[in-house]
Short mmCIF file of C-alpha atoms and ligand atoms in Angstrom, two decimals:
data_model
loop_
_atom_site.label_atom_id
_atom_site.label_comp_id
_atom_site.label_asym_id
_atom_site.label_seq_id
_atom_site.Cartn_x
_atom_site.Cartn_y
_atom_site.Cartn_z
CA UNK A 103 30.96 22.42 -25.69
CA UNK A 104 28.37 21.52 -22.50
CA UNK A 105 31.67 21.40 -20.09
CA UNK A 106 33.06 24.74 -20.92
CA UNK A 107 34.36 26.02 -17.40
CA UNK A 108 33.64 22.57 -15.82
CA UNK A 109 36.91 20.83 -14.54
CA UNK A 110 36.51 17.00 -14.47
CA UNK A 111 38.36 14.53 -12.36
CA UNK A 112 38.32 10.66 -14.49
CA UNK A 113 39.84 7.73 -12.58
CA UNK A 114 40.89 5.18 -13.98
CA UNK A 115 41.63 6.56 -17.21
CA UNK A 116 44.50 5.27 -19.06
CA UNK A 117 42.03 3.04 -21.03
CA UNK A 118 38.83 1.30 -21.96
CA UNK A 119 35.84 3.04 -20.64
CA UNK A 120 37.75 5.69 -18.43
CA UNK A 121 40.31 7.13 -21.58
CA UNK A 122 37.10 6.86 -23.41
CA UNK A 123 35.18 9.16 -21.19
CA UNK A 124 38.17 11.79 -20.35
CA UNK A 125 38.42 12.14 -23.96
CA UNK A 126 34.79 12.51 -24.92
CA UNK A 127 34.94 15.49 -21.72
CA UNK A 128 37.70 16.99 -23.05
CA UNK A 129 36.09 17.48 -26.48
CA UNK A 130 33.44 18.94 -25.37
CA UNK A 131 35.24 21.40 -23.44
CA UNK A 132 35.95 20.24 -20.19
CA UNK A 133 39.30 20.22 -17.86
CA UNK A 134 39.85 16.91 -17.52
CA UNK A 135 42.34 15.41 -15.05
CA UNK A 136 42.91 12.04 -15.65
CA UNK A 137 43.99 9.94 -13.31
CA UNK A 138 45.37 6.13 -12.64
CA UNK A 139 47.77 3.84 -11.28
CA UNK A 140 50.24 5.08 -13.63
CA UNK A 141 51.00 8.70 -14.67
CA UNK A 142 51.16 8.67 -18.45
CA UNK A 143 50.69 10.70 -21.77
CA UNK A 144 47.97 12.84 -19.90
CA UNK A 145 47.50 10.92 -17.14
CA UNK A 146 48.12 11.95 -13.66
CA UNK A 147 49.51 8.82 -10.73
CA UNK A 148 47.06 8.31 -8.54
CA UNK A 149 45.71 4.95 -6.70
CA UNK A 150 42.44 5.58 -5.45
CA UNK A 151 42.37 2.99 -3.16
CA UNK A 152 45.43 5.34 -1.46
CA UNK A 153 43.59 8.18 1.00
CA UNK A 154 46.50 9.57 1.57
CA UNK A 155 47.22 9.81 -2.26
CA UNK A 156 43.60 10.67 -2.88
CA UNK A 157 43.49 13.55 -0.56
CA UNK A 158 46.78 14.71 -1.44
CA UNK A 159 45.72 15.03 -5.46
CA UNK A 160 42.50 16.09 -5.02
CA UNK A 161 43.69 19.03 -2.91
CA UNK A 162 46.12 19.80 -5.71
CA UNK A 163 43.47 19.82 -8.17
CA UNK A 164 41.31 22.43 -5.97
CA UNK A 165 38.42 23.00 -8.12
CA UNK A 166 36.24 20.06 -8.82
CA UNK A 167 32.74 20.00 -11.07
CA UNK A 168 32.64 16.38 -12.18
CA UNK A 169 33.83 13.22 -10.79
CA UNK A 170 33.63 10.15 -13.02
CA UNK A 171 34.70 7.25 -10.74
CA UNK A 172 35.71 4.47 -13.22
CA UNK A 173 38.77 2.37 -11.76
CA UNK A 174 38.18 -1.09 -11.24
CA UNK A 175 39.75 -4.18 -11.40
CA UNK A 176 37.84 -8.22 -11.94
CA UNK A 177 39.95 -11.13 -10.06
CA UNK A 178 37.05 -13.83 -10.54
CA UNK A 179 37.41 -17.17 -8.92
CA UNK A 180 34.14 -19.15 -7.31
CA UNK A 181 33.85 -18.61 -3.89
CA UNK A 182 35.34 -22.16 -2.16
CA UNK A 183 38.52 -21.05 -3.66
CA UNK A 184 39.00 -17.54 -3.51
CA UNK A 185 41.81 -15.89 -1.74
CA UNK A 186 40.70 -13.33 0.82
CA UNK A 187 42.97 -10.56 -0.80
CA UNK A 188 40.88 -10.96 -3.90
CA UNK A 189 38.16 -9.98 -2.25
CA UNK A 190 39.83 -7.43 -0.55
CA UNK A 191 41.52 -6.00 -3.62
CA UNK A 192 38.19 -5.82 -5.46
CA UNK A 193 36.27 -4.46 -2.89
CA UNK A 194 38.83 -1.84 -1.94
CA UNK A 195 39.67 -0.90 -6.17
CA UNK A 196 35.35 -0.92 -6.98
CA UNK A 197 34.12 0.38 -3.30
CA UNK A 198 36.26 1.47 -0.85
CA UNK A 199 37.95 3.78 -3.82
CA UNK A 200 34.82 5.44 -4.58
CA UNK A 201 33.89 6.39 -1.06
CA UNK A 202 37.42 8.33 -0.90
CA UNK A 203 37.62 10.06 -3.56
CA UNK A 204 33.28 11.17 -2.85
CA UNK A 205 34.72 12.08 -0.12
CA UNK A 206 37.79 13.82 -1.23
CA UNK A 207 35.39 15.62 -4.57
CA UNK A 208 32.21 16.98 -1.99
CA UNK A 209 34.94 18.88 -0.19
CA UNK A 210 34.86 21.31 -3.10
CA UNK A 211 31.21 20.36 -4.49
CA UNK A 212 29.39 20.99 -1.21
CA UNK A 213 31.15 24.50 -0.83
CA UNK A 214 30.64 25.67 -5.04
CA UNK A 215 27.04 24.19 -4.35
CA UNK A 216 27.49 21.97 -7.57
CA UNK A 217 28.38 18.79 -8.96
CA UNK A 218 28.05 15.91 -10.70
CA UNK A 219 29.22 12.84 -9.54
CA UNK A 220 29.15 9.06 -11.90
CA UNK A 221 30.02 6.07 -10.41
CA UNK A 222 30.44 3.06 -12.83
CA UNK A 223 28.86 0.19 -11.44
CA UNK A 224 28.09 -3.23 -13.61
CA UNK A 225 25.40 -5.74 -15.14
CA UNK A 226 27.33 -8.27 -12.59
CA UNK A 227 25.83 -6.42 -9.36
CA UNK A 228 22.36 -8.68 -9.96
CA UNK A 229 24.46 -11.80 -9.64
CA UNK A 230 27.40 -13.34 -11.79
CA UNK A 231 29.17 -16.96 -11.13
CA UNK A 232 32.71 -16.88 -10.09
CA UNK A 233 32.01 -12.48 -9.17
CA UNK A 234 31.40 -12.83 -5.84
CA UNK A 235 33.78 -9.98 -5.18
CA UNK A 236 33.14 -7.68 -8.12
CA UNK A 237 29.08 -8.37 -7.62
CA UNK A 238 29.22 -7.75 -3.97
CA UNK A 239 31.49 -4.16 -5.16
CA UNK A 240 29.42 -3.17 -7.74
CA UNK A 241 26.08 -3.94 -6.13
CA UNK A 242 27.53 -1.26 -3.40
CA UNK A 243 28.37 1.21 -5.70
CA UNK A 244 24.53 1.38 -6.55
CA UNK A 245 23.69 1.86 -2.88
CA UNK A 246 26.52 4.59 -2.33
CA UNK A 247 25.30 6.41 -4.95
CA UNK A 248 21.27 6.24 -3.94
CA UNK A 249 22.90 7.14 -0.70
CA UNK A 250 25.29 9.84 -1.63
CA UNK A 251 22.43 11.00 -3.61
CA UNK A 252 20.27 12.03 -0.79
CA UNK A 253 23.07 13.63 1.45
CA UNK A 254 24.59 15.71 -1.32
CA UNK A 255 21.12 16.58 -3.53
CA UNK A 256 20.38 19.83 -0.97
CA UNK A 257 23.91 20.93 -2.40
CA UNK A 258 22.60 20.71 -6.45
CA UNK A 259 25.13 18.06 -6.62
CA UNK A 260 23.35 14.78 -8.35
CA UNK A 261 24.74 11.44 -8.00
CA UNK A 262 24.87 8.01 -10.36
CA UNK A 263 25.60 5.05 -11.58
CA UNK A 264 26.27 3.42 -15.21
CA UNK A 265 26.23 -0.54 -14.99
CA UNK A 266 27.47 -1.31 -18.26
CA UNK A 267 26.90 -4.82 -19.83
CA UNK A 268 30.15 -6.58 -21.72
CA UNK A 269 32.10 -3.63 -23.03
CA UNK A 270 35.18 -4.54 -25.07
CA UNK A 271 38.28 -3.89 -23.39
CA UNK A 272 41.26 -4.92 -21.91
CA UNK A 273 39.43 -5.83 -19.16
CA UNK A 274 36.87 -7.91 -20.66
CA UNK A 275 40.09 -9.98 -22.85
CA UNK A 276 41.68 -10.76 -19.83
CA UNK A 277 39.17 -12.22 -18.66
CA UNK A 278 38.50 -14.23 -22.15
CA UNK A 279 42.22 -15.48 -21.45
CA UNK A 280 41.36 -16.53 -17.92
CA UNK A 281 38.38 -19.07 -19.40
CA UNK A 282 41.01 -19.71 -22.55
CA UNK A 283 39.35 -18.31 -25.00
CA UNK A 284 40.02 -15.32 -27.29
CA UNK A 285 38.70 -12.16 -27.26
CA UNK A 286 36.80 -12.44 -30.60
CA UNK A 287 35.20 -15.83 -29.44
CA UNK A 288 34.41 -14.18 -26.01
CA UNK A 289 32.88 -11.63 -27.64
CA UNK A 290 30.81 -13.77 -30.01
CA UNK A 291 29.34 -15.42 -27.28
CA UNK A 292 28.04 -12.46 -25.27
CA UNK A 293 26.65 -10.68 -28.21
CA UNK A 294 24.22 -13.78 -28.84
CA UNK A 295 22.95 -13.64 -24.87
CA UNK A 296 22.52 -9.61 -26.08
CA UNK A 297 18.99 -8.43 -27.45
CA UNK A 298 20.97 -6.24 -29.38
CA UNK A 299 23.47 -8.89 -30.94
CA UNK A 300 26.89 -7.42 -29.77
CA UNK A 301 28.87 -6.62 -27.52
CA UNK A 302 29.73 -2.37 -26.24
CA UNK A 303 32.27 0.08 -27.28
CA UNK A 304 33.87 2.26 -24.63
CA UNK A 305 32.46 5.29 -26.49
CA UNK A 306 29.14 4.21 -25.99
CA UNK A 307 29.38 4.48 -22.06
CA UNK A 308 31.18 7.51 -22.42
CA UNK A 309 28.49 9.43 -23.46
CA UNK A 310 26.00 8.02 -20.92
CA UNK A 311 28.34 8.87 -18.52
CA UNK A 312 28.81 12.57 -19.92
CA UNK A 313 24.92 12.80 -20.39
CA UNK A 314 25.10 11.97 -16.53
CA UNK A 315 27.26 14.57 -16.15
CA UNK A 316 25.81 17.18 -17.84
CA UNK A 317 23.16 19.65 -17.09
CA UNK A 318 20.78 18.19 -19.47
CA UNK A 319 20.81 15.70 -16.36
CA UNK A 320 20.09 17.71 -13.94
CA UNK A 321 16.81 16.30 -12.60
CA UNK A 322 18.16 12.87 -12.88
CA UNK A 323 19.87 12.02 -9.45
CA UNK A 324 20.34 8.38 -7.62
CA UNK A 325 19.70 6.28 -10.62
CA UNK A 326 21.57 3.29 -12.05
CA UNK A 327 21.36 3.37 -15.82
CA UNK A 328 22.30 -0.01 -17.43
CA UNK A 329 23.97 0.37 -20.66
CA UNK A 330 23.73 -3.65 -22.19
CA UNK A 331 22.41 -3.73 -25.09
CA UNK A 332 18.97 -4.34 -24.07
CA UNK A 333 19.89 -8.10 -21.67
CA UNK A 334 17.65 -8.25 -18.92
P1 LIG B 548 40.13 -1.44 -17.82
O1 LIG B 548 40.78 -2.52 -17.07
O2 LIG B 548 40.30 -1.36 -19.29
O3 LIG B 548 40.56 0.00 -17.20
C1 LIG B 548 40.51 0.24 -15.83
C2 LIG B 548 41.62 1.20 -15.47
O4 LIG B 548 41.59 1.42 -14.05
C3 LIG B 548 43.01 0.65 -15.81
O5 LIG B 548 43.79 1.63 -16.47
C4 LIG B 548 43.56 0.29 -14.44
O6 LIG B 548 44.97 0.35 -14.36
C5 LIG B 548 42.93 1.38 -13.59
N1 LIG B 548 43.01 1.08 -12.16
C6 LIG B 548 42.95 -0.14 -11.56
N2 LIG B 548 43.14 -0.02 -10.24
C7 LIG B 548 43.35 1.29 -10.00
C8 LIG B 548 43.63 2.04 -8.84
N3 LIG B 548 43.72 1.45 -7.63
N4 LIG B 548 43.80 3.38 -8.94
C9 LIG B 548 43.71 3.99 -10.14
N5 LIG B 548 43.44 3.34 -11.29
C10 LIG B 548 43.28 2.00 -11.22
O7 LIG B 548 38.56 -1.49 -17.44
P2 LIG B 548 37.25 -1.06 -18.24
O8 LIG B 548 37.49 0.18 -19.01
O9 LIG B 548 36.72 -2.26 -18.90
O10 LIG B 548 36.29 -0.77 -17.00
C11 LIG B 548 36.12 0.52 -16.44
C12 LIG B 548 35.07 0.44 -15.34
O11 LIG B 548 33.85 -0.07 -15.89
C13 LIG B 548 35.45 -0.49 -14.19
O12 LIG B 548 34.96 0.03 -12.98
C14 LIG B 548 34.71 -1.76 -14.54
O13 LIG B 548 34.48 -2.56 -13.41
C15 LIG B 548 33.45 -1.21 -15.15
N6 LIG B 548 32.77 -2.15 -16.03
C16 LIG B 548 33.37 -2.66 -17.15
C17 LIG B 548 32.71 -3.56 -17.96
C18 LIG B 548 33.30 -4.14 -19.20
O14 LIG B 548 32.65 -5.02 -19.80
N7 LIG B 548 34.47 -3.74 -19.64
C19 LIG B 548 31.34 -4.01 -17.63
C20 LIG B 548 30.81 -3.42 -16.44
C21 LIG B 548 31.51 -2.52 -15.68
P3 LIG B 548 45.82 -1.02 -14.60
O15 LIG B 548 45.52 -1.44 -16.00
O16 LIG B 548 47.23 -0.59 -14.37
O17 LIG B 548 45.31 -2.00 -13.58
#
């Protein structure tokens, strides 16, 4: 129970990595709001690319100790043909999103003089054909959060980033469908480019991120942890 008292704030957390990690919070004793672009069983609206909506729930929530800032979104295309609001859209939903609701969280952070902040970042920041848009995001995230790091550290409040490899979710089979292949097939394929032969669970960036978010971590401040199986 290493969140007991601790309330934590999960976007993007209807599914995949996100529901993974507001569940694995929750069970070890956190208050987890959960939000996304849809309220749901558990699951509070909120589109964080909104600041109006952003400020407006955060307020409501008052209190916050952890902020796990999962929502994104892929639309891949190679660069001579993609739209501009595909690279708006992903830059707003992987970047822009994050920088509101740091914003929004260090309100309350900066006064309790703690918190814990995760950004989720991705293997694709170090280059990825037909990403521009999601590298270009997720390659920020890393320098938000080594920047974020050093303004909010005097207030004990530690700040990083998870770049996972290929996790398996409904992210990740859409984007199998988009190159016409199946998920299982998709899969295959990236677990032989992986040292360790498969491809990730949710649950198994969950509980980086909650390591992250812990107090066992708290020496541990503007990193990016790569959770791939071992790629390079
Ligand atoms: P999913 O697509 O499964 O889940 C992402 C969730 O974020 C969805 O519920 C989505 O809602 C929600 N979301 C999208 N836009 C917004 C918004 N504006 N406001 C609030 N919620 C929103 O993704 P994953 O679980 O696979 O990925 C989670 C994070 O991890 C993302 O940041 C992703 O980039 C990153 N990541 C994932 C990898 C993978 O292999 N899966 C690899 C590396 C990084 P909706 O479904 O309605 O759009």
């Amino acid at each position: 129970m290493r969140f007991e008292g601790r309330t934590a704030v999960v976007t993007g957390a209807a599914q995949g990595i996100g529901a993974a990690t507001a569940e694995l919070l929750r069970a070890q004793g956190a208050n987890v709001v959960a939000l996304d672009l849809k309220a749901g069983d558990g699951v509070v609206a909120c589109d964080v690319t909104d600041k109006a909506q952003v400020d407006e729930v955060f307020a409501g929530i008052g209190r916050i100790d952890i902020l796990v800032n999962n929502a994104g979104i892929t639309r891949d295309n190679l660069l001579f043909k993609m739209p501009y609001d595909e690279w708006t859209a992903v830059l707003q939903t992987n970047l822009t999103s994050m920088f509101l609701c740091c914003q929004a969280a260090q309100r309350y952070m900066v006064k309790a003089r703690y918190g814990r902040i995760v950004n989720l970042s991705s293997r694709s920041a170090l280059g990825a054909r037909g990403q521009a848009n999601y590298a270009a995001a997720k390659a920020g995230v890393q320098g938000l959060t080594a920047t974020l790091a050093i303004e909010l550290g005097p207030y004990d409040i530690t700040v990083n980033a998870v770049a996972p490899g290929y996790i398996a979710t409904a992210m990740t089979a859409a984007t199998a469908e988009r190159v016409g292949s199946s998920p299982e097939e998709h899969q295959a394929l990236a677990a032989e480019r992986t040292p360790l032969r498969r491809v990730g669970r949710p649950e198994e960036v969950a509980a980086v991120i909650a390591f992250l978010a812990s107090d066992e971590a708290s020496y541990v401040s503007g990193q990016t942890l790569y959770v791939n199986g071992g790629a390079r």
